[in-house]
PDB file of C-alpha atoms in Angstrom:
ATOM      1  CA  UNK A   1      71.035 109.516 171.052  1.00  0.00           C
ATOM      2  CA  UNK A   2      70.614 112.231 168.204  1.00  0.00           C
ATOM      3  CA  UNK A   3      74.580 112.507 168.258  1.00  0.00           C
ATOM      4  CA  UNK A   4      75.007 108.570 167.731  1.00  0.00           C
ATOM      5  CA  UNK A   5      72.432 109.319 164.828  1.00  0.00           C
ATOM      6  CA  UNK A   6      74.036 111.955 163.555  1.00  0.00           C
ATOM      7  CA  UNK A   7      77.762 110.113 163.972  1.00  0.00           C
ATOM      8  CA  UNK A   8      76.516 107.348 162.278  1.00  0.00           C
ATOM      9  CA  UNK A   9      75.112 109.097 159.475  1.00  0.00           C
ATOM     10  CA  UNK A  10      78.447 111.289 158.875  1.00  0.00           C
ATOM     11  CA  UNK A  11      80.427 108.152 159.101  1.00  0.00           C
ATOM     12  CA  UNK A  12      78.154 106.319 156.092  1.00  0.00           C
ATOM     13  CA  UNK A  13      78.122 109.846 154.394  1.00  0.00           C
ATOM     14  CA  UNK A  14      82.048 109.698 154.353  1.00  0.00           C
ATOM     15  CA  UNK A  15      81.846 105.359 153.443  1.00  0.00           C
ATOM     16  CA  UNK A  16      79.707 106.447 149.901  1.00  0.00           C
ATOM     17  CA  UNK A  17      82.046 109.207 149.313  1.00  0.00           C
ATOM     18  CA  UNK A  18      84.927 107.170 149.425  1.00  0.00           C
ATOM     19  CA  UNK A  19      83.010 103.953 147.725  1.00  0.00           C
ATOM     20  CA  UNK A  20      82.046 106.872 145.167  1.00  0.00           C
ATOM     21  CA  UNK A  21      85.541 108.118 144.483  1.00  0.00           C
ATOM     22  CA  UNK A  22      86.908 104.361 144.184  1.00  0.00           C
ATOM     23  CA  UNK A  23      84.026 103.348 141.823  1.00  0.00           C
ATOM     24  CA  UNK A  24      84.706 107.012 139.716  1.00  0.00           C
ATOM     25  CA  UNK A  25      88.588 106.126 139.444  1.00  0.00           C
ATOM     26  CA  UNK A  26      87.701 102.981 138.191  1.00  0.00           C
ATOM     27  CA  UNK A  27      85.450 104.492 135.486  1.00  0.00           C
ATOM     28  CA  UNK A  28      88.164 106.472 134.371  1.00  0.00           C
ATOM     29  CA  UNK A  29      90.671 103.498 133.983  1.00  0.00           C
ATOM     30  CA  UNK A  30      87.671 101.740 132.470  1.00  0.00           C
ATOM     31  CA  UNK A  31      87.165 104.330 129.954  1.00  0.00           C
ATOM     32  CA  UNK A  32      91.168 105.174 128.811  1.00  0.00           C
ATOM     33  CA  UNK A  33      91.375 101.560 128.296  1.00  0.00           C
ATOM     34  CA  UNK A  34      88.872 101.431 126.162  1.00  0.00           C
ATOM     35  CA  UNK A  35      90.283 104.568 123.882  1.00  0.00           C
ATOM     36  CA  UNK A  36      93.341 102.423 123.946  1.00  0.00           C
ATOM     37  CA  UNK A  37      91.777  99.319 122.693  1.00  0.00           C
ATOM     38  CA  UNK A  38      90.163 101.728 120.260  1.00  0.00           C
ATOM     39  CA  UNK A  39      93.147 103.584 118.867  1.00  0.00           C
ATOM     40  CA  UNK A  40      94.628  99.686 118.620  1.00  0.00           C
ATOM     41  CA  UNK A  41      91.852  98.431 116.722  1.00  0.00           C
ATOM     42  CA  UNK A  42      91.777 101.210 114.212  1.00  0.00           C
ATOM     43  CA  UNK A  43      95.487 101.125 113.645  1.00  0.00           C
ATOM     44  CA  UNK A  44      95.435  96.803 113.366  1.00  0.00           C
ATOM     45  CA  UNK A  45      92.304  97.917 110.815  1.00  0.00           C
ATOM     46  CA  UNK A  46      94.645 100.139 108.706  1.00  0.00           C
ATOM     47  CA  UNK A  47      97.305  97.878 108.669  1.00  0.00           C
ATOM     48  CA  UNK A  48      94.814  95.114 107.268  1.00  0.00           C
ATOM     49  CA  UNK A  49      93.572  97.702 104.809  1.00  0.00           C
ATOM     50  CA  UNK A  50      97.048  98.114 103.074  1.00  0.00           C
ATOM     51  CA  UNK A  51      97.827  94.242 103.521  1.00  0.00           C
ATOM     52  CA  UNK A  52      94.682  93.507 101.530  1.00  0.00           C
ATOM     53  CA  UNK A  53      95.758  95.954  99.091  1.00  0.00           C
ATOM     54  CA  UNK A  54      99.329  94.926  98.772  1.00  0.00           C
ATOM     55  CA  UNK A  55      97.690  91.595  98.177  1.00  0.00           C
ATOM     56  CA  UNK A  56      95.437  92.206  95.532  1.00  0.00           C
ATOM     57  CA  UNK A  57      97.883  94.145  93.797  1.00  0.00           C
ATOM     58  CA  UNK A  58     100.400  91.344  93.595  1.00  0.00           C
ATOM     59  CA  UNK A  59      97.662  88.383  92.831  1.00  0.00           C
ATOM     60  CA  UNK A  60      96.692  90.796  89.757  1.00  0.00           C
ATOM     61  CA  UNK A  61     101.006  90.022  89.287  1.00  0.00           C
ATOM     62  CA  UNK A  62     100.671  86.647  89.856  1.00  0.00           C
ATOM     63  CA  UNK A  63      97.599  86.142  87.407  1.00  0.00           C
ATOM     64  CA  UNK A  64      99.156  88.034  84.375  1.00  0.00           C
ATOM     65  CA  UNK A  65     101.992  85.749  84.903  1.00  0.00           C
ATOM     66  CA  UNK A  66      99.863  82.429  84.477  1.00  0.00           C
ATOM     67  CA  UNK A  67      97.886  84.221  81.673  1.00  0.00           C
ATOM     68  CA  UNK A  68     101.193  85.542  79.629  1.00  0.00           C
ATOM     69  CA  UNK A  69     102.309  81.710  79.160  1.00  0.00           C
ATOM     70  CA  UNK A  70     100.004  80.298  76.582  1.00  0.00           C
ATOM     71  CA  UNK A  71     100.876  83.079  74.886  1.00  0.00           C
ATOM     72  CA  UNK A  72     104.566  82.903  75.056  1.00  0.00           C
ATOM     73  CA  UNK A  73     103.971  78.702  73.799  1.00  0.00           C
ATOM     74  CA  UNK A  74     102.064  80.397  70.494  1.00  0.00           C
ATOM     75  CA  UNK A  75     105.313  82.853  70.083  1.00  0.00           C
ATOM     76  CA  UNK A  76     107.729  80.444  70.458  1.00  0.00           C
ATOM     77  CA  UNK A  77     105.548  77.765  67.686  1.00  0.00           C
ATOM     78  CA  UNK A  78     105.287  80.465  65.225  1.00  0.00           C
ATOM     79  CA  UNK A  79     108.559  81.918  65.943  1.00  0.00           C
ATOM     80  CA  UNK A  80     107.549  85.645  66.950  1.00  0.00           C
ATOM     81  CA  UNK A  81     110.044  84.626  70.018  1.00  0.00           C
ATOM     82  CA  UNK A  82     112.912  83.045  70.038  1.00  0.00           C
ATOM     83  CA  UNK A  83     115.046  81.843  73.053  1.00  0.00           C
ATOM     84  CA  UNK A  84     118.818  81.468  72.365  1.00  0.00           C
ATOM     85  CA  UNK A  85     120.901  78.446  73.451  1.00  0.00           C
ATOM     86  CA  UNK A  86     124.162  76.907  73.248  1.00  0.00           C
ATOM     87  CA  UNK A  87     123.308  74.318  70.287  1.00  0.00           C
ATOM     88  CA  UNK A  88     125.313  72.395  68.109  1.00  0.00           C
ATOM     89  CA  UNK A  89     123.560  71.918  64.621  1.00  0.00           C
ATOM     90  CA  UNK A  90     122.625  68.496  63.047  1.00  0.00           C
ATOM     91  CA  UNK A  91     123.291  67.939  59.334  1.00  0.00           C
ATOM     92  CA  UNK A  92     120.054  67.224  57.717  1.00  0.00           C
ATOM     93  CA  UNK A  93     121.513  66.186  54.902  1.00  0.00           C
ATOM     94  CA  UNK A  94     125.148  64.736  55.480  1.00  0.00           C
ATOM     95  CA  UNK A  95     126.811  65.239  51.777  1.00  0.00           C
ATOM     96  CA  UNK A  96     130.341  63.115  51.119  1.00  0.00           C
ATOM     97  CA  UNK A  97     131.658  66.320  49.500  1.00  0.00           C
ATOM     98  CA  UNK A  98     132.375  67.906  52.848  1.00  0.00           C
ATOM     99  CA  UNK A  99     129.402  70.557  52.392  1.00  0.00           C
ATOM    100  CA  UNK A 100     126.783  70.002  55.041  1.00  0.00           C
ATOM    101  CA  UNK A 101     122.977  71.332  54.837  1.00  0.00           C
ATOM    102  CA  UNK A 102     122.653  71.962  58.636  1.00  0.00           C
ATOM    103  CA  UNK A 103     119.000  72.622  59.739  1.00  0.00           C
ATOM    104  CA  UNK A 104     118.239  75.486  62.053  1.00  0.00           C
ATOM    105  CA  UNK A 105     118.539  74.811  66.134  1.00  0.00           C
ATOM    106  CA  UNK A 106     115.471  75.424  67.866  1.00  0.00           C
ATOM    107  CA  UNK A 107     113.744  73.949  71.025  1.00  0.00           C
ATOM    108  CA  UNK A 108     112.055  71.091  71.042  1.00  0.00           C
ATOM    109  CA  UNK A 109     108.233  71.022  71.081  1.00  0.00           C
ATOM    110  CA  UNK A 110     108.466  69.821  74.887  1.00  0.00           C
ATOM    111  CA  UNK A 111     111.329  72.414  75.333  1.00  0.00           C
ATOM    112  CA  UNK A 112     109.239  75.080  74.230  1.00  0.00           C
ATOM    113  CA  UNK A 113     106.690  74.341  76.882  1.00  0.00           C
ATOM    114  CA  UNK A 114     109.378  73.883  79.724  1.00  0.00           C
ATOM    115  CA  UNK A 115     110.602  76.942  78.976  1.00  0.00           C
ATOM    116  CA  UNK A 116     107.147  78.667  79.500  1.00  0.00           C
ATOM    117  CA  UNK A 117     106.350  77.371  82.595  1.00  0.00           C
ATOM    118  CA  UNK A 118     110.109  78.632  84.248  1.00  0.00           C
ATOM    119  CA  UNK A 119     109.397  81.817  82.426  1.00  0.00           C
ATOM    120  CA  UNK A 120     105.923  82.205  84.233  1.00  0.00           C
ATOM    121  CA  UNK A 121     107.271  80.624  87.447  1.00  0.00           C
ATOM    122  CA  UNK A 122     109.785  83.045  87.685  1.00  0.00           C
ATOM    123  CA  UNK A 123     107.050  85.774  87.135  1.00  0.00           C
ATOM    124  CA  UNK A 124     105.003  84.420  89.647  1.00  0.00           C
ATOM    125  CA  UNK A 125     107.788  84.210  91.944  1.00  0.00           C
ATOM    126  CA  UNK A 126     109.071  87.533  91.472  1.00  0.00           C
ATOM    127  CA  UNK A 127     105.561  89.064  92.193  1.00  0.00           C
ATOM    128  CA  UNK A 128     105.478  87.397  95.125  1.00  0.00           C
ATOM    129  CA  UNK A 129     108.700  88.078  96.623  1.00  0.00           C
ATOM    130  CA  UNK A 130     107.779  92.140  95.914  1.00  0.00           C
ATOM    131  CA  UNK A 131     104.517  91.871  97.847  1.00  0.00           C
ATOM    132  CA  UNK A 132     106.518  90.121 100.807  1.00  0.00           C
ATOM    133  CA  UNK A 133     108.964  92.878 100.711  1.00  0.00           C
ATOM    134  CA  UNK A 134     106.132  95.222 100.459  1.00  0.00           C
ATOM    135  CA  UNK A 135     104.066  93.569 103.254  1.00  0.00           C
ATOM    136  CA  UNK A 136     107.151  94.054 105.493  1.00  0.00           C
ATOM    137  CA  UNK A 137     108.456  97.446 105.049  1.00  0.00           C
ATOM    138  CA  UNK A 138     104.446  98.773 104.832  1.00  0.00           C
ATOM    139  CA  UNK A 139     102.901  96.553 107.448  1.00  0.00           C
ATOM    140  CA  UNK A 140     105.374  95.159 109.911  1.00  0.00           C
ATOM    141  CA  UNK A 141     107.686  97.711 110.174  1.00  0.00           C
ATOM    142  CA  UNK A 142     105.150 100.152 110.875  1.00  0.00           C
ATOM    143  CA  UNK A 143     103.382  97.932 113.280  1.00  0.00           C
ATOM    144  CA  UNK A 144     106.652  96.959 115.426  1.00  0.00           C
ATOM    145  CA  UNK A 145     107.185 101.229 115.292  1.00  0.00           C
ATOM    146  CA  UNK A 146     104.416 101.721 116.666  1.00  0.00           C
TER     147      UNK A 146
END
């Protein structure tokens, strides 16, 4: 009877070392899983960090470019800038003697404010091309490397 005891025992000695071992391997997937999860989030963390700062770098771009224009309109009105263009002039003062007293081309008032908003478009969409190229070669290219 003691050896059935003592059989039985062994055997369920054996069953929770095994059951011990299979639960301890598990602990150790468990556990590099979550360093890998870990080492993913802090690398996804850093890439936000520099797409955040590639951001705000570029809306600062994108901002002086709306600012500049009002200021480019008061240049153009008072004649600090000039933009050159193809222009034929218009007599002011057709004479019959063959002398003309042409006036001087410049834009039109409307003109002048056309021409600021392609001028600060093409800012804007300058900046924003550079942070897309900048987003890609500092944030995707380093995440697909990875």
């Amino acid at each position: 009877m003691t050896r059935y005891l003592i059989a039985g025992l062994a055997m369920a000695l054996v069953l929770a070392l095994w059951r011990l071992d299979h639960i301890s391997t598990s602990l150790d997937t468990a556990t590099e899983r979550v360093g890998v999860l870990e080492s993913q989030a802090a690398a996804y963390e850093q890439a936000l960090n520099v797409r955040d700062s590639i951001d705000a770098q570029y809306q600062e771009a994108i901002r002086n470019a709306e600012q500049s224009k009002p200021q480019l309109v008061a240049d153009l009105d008072t004649g600090v800038k000039r933009v050159y263009v193809r222009a034929a002039c218009v007599p002011a003062n057709p004479q019959p003697a063959g002398r003309t007293d042409a006036a001087a081309p410049q834009l039109a008032a409307d003109a002048r404010q056309d021409y600021a908003d392609l001028v600060a478009a093409h800012a804007k969409v300058t900046a924003q091309v550079i942070g897309l190229q900048d987003f890609i070669t500092n944030v995707c290219k380093r995440t697909t490397s990875k």
